[in-house]
Amino acid sequence: MKIKFKLNGVFTEVYVEPHETLLNVLRDRLKVRSVKYGCGVGECGSCTVLLDGEPVPSCLVVAAKVDGSEVTTPDHIAQTELGKVIVDSMLEEGAIQCGYCTPGFLVTIYAALARGVRNVDEIRKAIAGNICRCTGYVNILKAVKKILERVGS
Amino acid sequence: MLSINAFNTYRIPQIFDYYRPRDLREALKLLESVEGAKVVAGGTDLVVDLKYRRIEVRALIDISRLDELRFIKLEDSYVEIGSAVTIQEIVESSIAREKLPLLVEAAESLGSWQIRNLATIGGNLCTASPAADTAPPLLVYDAELELVSLRGVRTVPIEKFFTGPKRVVLERGEILRSIRIPVSRNVFGWSYIKLRRTSFDVAKASVAVLLDARDGYIVDARVALGSVAPTPVRARGVERSIVGLKIEEAARVASERVVNEISPIDDARSTAWYRLQASKTLVSDAVWRAYERLLKIGV
Amino acid sequence: MFNFIGRSFPRHDGFAKASGLAEFTFDVEVPGMLYGRIFKSPHAFARVGRVDASGAEALGAVVLTPDDVPDRLFNPRLISIEEDTFKDWRVLTKVPRYFGEPIAAVAAPTEDTAQRALEALRVDFEEVYDPVLDPFKAMSPSTRPIHERVMRGGRWIEVKNNIAAELRYSEGDLDSEEKRSSVVIERKFHASRRYHTQLEPKGAVCKLEPDGTLVVWTTTQTIHNTKILISQVYGIPMNRVDVRKVLLGGGFGSSIHTNLVTLIAVGLCLKSRKPVKLVLTREEDMVHDHVSFEFYMKVRAGATRDGSITFGELDNLIDVGAHQIQAYPILGTSLGWFVSLYKWRAVKYHGRSVYTNKVPSCAIRGYGAPEITWAVETVVDELAEELKIDPLEFRLANYRGRGEIFWGQGPTVKSIIRSDGVPELIAKGSEIIGWKRRESPRVKTGRFRRGVGVGRGFHTSGAGGPLSGAIIDYTGAVVKVNEDGSIDYITALQDHGGGTLDAHIKIIAEELKIPPGKVRVVWSGTSTTVYDVCTHASRGVFTGGEAARRAALEVKKKVLEYASRILDSVSPEALRIEYDRELSDAVIFVEGAPEKRITLSEVARVAWQRNWGSISASVSYRATVAPPSFTVYFVEVEVDMETGVIKPIRVVAGADIGTVISPELAAGQIHGGFAIGWSWTVGDEVSYLENGVPAHRMSLTDYKLPTSMDLPSDEDFIVLFASTYEPFGPFGAKGLGEAASNPVIAAVANAIYNATGIRFYEIPMTPEKILKAIKEGE
Ligand SMILES: Cc1cc2nc3c(=O)[nH]c(=O)nc-3n(C[C@H](O)[C@H](O)[C@H](O)COP(=O)(O)OP(=O)(O)OC[C@H]3O[C@@H](n4cnc5c(N)ncnc54)[C@H](O)[C@@H]3O)c2cc1C
Ligand code: FES
Ligand code: FES
């Protein structure tokens, strides 16, 4: 079946199979590789994308569902003004190690900021669905503080 | 038995059709007429089950965008929540935050932010997991579920809804339309406590408590537990035994009595023994916390 | 003073990673490729009769069966010298020895077809045996042998009593040391099988070039050993195998060798003559690939009344699962960790690696050191308590420090400790954590009890040594100056995320006095790099960094020589080189003659214009020592006595890594080292049902990792670096990756004891076990 949706602001039409997830369609049909597979069952957050502005695990979204929606992926977010602040702060604080989880964190932190969250503890809670095996989250939290300083209220 | 070679968590390893009906009626018709069809809302339970081949389907009927199932409204004596309302929407709903703080507390503990954005309250109940986080609060709120099919509408009290692990009273062709939660004029203290392996996890054991007290004595108590029996359970025995007691006494008695009303098992998340022990503490903690909140509202 | 070392620079691959544009194996795509799937054994121990491929082939799939792959045994890890390499693996097996062992594989033009072809394969089992799961029962002569014979190097050896490898060692007069001891403590420990849970599942993509060269992208910490193994198994000359470097989504030991998935993908590619992508799903990676070793340790140790340690004895039984990856070497390193922790005057060791019908095991961050350190640091804590000596003083009096002989990586790689920050770390750390205020668990009451514990550990920096020994350890680097003075750095070394290559960039920059931004790491492969053994053993900065420094040094010599020609100086020795911040370049000048100046870029340009040739260097380097990086961690925990739930409250983590090259990345290693160690202590475990099927934990749904809410926040985590300088390291640096996690289990376990008064001798220490012990104590 054909679906139409806005991918990173651009109207996109793509053929999908009903049993494909958004993760499959983004990665394999649309070649958006910034969305990573880590578990396929909603547990790790590596595949997080924005669906109509809300972070969701794309591995659990039946692709056909996004017909008429808006999807935003980490590669796009990284190029936005707010995205750049997040990435730069993460880089400066050493919050990126292997980097497999990082795009997922970028999306979640971006979504929280975009909704006006300006508090470290709330962002710490918001990223509890993003698993990182490398960093112990400490430098990520440091980066979050820096981001908040830079973004202001 | 399907072998391990049949699982695939990257790509759903089965082929089916997908329908997105325009309204509830069309959904019901499809559900009735399409062979092997199943309703999908957020998909957070269903898609996982499909990947692990716990179920096989021929078609999915997507109800997640039906306006008829996506509302939270406040009436005189009850709040009604459409089954396709997401858990995150409940967390953020001002009606829910004001009238159903216990449900909100439980909803906040469900999954991660990402999961809550997809997961629906209807899916949480229809999955019929003993650990479903919205079930214990809805049990103590005495919620009623409205089930619809082409044959008509029926209302089922939530205590009658769950019949066993993964089993509910839904019949073929039926969809959970909404959840109706009575709101009394009485003020209650509330508490939902959930024990889990990490802060992003399904419950090992959970307790929901609503409490009213006067002069330090319990006058009304409602207690329900999750993940410690084949279904979420209302602990009526505990409730009866603590009404009339002073809070210290009530917390102690509740923790003693609770063991009679649960029948936990060993599973991936914990052991029967631990669940039994922990439930005692959880119930007592929840009674205390509900009481303390009640005092705060009092002043 | 350094120009760049010790200062923070954003990592070179950071934007690529954060934006998701960086390529991991999972992201590699080759036009026309087929997708592979593996047929995994549904039995833990069986014998395959027939593999019927007709159903799968009818769907258009290429099928690879055990008959299609070379009948050649191998060991996926090529670190030991050939004579010490035990071989018992096949690419595909007719005798599956663990649940999930690959029997066949399919490849098809779409993923859906591959899945259907996989399900269409019919595999008959001639026999299904009861699996052998308990390593102690495995050793009984009446138990069915899992392997009857395996190869050691080029010859067959018989396996007796399912013992895959054995090592005994003794030193000193144990009996008389024991007699001299006022206190002797004996304890048994059990460390569970843990899954690495690197965030990227393993995989491989292969293609054949028109000239027949096989190109491979795969999750591996060693591209050269992967090349060698593919060459050995499939009989392809090594210059016809180009294993390309690709980012790794975490390592932790999971790709320290060549994963089976790589060899299967190669088999599918060779058979189909088409490009093939074969990536594991999470549950395949977790349940069917490999996990950590499982340890059963018995430690006996003594001390005299005045607090000196006398003897140590370790009985180390390791359940290695169904195949050997490092079953033999781990026995040697376990001994090395044990011996090098304290100044035992007598040592006795018996190590055995035992086969069971479980998924094979390999190193996990620390290579046995976290487990051995936990056992020893527990016993040491208990000895100190018995003797009523402060545990810190007891450690300071008895640990192996500066001037002592040290052989972390085992008896064949010994060296002398030259840098040691332990006293400094103990002094500073204990001050911050408030060690003096620490109370005995006996006086603690109430429901929520806090406790402080210490763990001291170390890890070697690499596995180098003065003699060649039984382990291969050398590396190489190529540094090349472009015609505009920018630098290409070409190395086979992998960076799993720790920032190894960023450290190299800074080392090169420091040596050449140019800004790190001028150095680019070139993504290369085995065809274009010189040999590096593997990014493991915390050797990336110490050994790899020194190779990079030496290559940069050679380049510098050439630059100075050319500069000398240009500047007309009497010899290159008359020249100085300095970093010029304004020019953002190195300037070469004659002291006292300000007009005699030239930038490095200009030298490169002139050398090109005048046909002097390229400025470049290729270095191969073997470290002659493997110095220890010490870590001393203080941890405070809180235990809920009614639920058994433990929370980390505070961590003060001290590390002696010599010169700190990248402070924020080094701190990141320590945070991450703590996180993984915490997870091992309280949760990680792969266990099995009686039929050899892993119990429950088939996915991340039940293999839970700590989240941002479960670990200490930045405010509760203090990192200390000792001010030491390692004379053999590049600019004084040592390794860190594994040292960062080695003392964690010990520190947490000692903290739990200090809170509850109960010692746990088994990880994971789950709330279930803790509560049970509390209730039993009541
Ligand atoms: C990573 C992860 C973490 C989770 N953590 C938690 C947790 O902490 N607590 C918890 O309780 N749950 C948890 N869950 C489970 C799940 O998210 C919830 O149960 C969720 O509420 C299910 O809702 P859904 O809309 O996604 O259901 P779906 O998956 O869409 O549907 C679930 C089932 O209900 C049926 N169904 C759905 N809606 C209706 C309807 N209106 N009428 C009739 N049948 C219907 C479907 O046919 C299906 O059988 C978790 C899941 C994941 C993947
Ligand atoms: S891959 Fe989607 S949450 Fe892990
Ligand atoms: S940086 Fe490796 S998993 Fe997060």
Tab-separated table of C-alpha atoms and ligand atoms in Angstrom, chain A residues 39-44 57 59-60 65, chain B residues 24 31 37-49 55 57 60-64 69 82-87 106-107 109-112 115-116 118-136 146-148 161 166 168 170-171 174-179 192 194 196 199-203, chain C residues 700-701 704, ligand 1:
chain	number	residue	atom	x	y	z
A	39	CYS	CA	16.052	-4.318	20.294
A	40	GLY	CA	12.954	-4.088	18.127
A	41	VAL	CA	10.665	-4.273	21.136
A	42	GLY	CA	10.518	-0.751	22.491
A	43	GLU	CA	13.099	-1.245	25.213
A	44	CYS	CA	16.201	0.633	24.113
A	57	PRO	CA	9.920	3.882	19.260
A	59	CYS	CA	10.209	-0.291	15.866
A	60	LEU	CA	6.697	-0.626	17.302
A	65	LYS	CA	-0.249	4.135	10.627
B	24	LEU	CA	-16.152	2.989	15.004
B	31	LEU	CA	-13.735	-6.850	12.905
B	37	ALA	CA	-8.537	-9.699	12.194
B	38	LYS	CA	-7.384	-8.038	15.350
B	39	VAL	CA	-7.701	-4.541	16.675
B	40	VAL	CA	-4.517	-2.534	17.067
B	41	ALA	CA	-4.277	0.659	19.061
B	42	GLY	CA	-0.768	1.753	20.097
B	43	GLY	CA	0.692	-1.582	19.098
B	44	THR	CA	3.098	-1.680	22.021
B	45	ASP	CA	1.833	-5.070	23.094
B	46	LEU	CA	0.560	-6.362	19.809
B	47	VAL	CA	3.588	-5.614	17.607
B	48	VAL	CA	5.879	-7.278	20.129
B	49	ASP	CA	3.595	-10.326	20.160
B	55	ILE	CA	-0.089	-14.577	18.021
B	57	VAL	CA	-3.072	-12.406	12.599
B	60	LEU	CA	-4.973	-5.387	11.730
B	61	ILE	CA	-7.737	-2.905	12.270
B	62	ASP	CA	-6.233	0.336	13.455
B	63	ILE	CA	-8.474	2.151	15.895
B	64	SER	CA	-5.829	4.492	17.253
B	69	LEU	CA	-12.344	6.681	21.077
B	82	GLY	CA	-11.994	6.843	25.365
B	83	SER	CA	-10.111	3.598	24.943
B	84	ALA	CA	-7.659	5.004	22.372
B	85	VAL	CA	-6.470	7.774	24.657
B	86	THR	CA	-2.757	7.346	25.181
B	87	ILE	CA	-1.152	6.914	28.556
B	106	ALA	CA	0.096	4.853	37.782
B	107	ALA	CA	0.162	6.123	34.203
B	109	SER	CA	5.037	4.805	35.915
B	110	LEU	CA	4.076	2.922	32.755
B	111	GLY	CA	6.888	2.236	30.299
B	112	SER	CA	8.995	5.128	29.044
B	115	ILE	CA	6.033	3.949	25.103
B	116	ARG	CA	3.474	6.171	26.833
B	118	LEU	CA	1.876	5.082	21.822
B	119	ALA	CA	0.347	2.934	24.541
B	120	THR	CA	-3.377	3.355	25.078
B	121	ILE	CA	-5.477	2.770	28.140
B	122	GLY	CA	-7.717	0.454	26.154
B	123	GLY	CA	-4.759	-1.607	25.007
B	124	ASN	CA	-3.442	-1.770	28.539
B	125	LEU	CA	-6.718	-3.270	29.767
B	126	CYS	CA	-7.469	-5.521	26.784
B	127	THR	CA	-4.002	-7.062	26.864
B	128	ALA	CA	-5.094	-8.404	30.236
B	129	SER	CA	-1.642	-8.526	31.704
B	130	PRO	CA	-1.683	-9.061	35.467
B	131	ALA	CA	0.881	-6.256	35.570
B	132	ALA	CA	-1.114	-3.657	33.600
B	133	ASP	CA	-0.450	-0.437	35.438
B	134	THR	CA	-3.793	1.224	34.839
B	135	ALA	CA	-5.744	-1.745	36.186
B	136	PRO	CA	-5.196	-1.409	39.956
B	146	GLU	CA	-18.268	0.042	27.872
B	147	LEU	CA	-17.972	-2.663	25.257
B	148	VAL	CA	-19.456	-2.264	21.827
B	161	PHE	CA	-13.476	-7.740	33.066
B	166	LYS	CA	-4.225	-12.752	28.908
B	168	VAL	CA	-10.797	-10.780	29.331
B	170	LEU	CA	-14.331	-9.323	25.354
B	171	GLU	CA	-16.163	-11.414	22.817
B	174	GLU	CA	-16.295	-6.506	20.498
B	175	ILE	CA	-14.263	-3.377	21.091
B	176	LEU	CA	-13.700	-1.578	24.358
B	177	ARG	CA	-15.149	1.850	23.682
B	178	SER	CA	-14.553	3.727	26.894
B	179	ILE	CA	-13.834	3.594	30.568
B	192	TYR	CA	0.279	3.949	43.560
B	194	LYS	CA	5.252	-0.097	41.849
B	196	ARG	CA	10.353	-3.015	39.333
B	199	SER	CA	12.912	2.493	36.569
B	200	PHE	CA	11.689	1.523	33.084
B	201	ASP	CA	9.965	-1.772	33.619
B	202	VAL	CA	6.749	-3.650	34.000
B	203	ALA	CA	5.809	-4.216	37.662
C	700	LEU	CA	15.926	-6.555	26.395
C	701	THR	CA	12.414	-6.903	27.787
C	704	LYS	CA	17.073	-5.012	31.922
D	1	LIG	C1	8.991	-1.459	26.294
D	1	LIG	C2	7.624	-1.635	26.865
D	1	LIG	C3	7.390	-1.297	28.185
D	1	LIG	C4	6.139	-1.461	28.740
D	1	LIG	N1	5.948	-1.120	30.042
D	1	LIG	C5	4.720	-1.267	30.585
D	1	LIG	C6	4.477	-0.912	31.934
D	1	LIG	O1	5.372	-0.429	32.642
D	1	LIG	N2	3.246	-1.119	32.443
D	1	LIG	C7	2.243	-1.643	31.691
D	1	LIG	O2	1.158	-1.793	32.206
D	1	LIG	N3	2.446	-1.983	30.420
D	1	LIG	C8	3.647	-1.814	29.849
D	1	LIG	N4	3.848	-2.177	28.544
D	1	LIG	C9	2.779	-2.820	27.801
D	1	LIG	C10	1.957	-1.888	26.903
D	1	LIG	O3	2.662	-0.749	26.546
D	1	LIG	C11	0.677	-1.455	27.554
D	1	LIG	O4	-0.051	-2.560	27.945
D	1	LIG	C12	-0.144	-0.579	26.605
D	1	LIG	O5	-1.062	0.162	27.354
D	1	LIG	C13	-0.866	-1.352	25.539
D	1	LIG	O6	-1.610	-0.443	24.749
D	1	LIG	P1	-1.524	-0.399	23.171
D	1	LIG	O7	-2.445	0.654	22.735
D	1	LIG	O8	-0.163	-0.271	22.733
D	1	LIG	O9	-2.092	-1.839	22.865
D	1	LIG	P2	-2.009	-2.694	21.522
D	1	LIG	O10	-0.708	-3.350	21.459
D	1	LIG	O11	-2.452	-1.900	20.369
D	1	LIG	O12	-3.131	-3.755	21.856
D	1	LIG	C14	-2.985	-4.671	22.906
D	1	LIG	C15	-4.102	-5.692	22.860
D	1	LIG	O13	-5.342	-5.082	23.170
D	1	LIG	C16	-6.254	-5.189	22.099
D	1	LIG	N5	-6.944	-3.911	22.063
D	1	LIG	C17	-6.396	-2.680	22.056
D	1	LIG	N6	-7.342	-1.741	22.134
D	1	LIG	C18	-8.521	-2.369	22.176
D	1	LIG	C19	-9.872	-1.945	22.258
D	1	LIG	N7	-10.184	-0.658	22.358
D	1	LIG	N8	-10.839	-2.869	22.282
D	1	LIG	C20	-10.536	-4.177	22.217
D	1	LIG	N9	-9.275	-4.647	22.146
D	1	LIG	C21	-8.268	-3.757	22.131
D	1	LIG	C22	-5.422	-5.501	20.908
D	1	LIG	O14	-6.136	-6.257	19.964
D	1	LIG	C23	-4.299	-6.308	21.513
D	1	LIG	O15	-4.701	-7.634	21.703
D	1	LIG	C24	5.090	-1.996	27.959
D	1	LIG	C25	5.328	-2.329	26.625
D	1	LIG	C26	6.580	-2.139	26.077
D	1	LIG	C27	6.808	-2.493	24.655
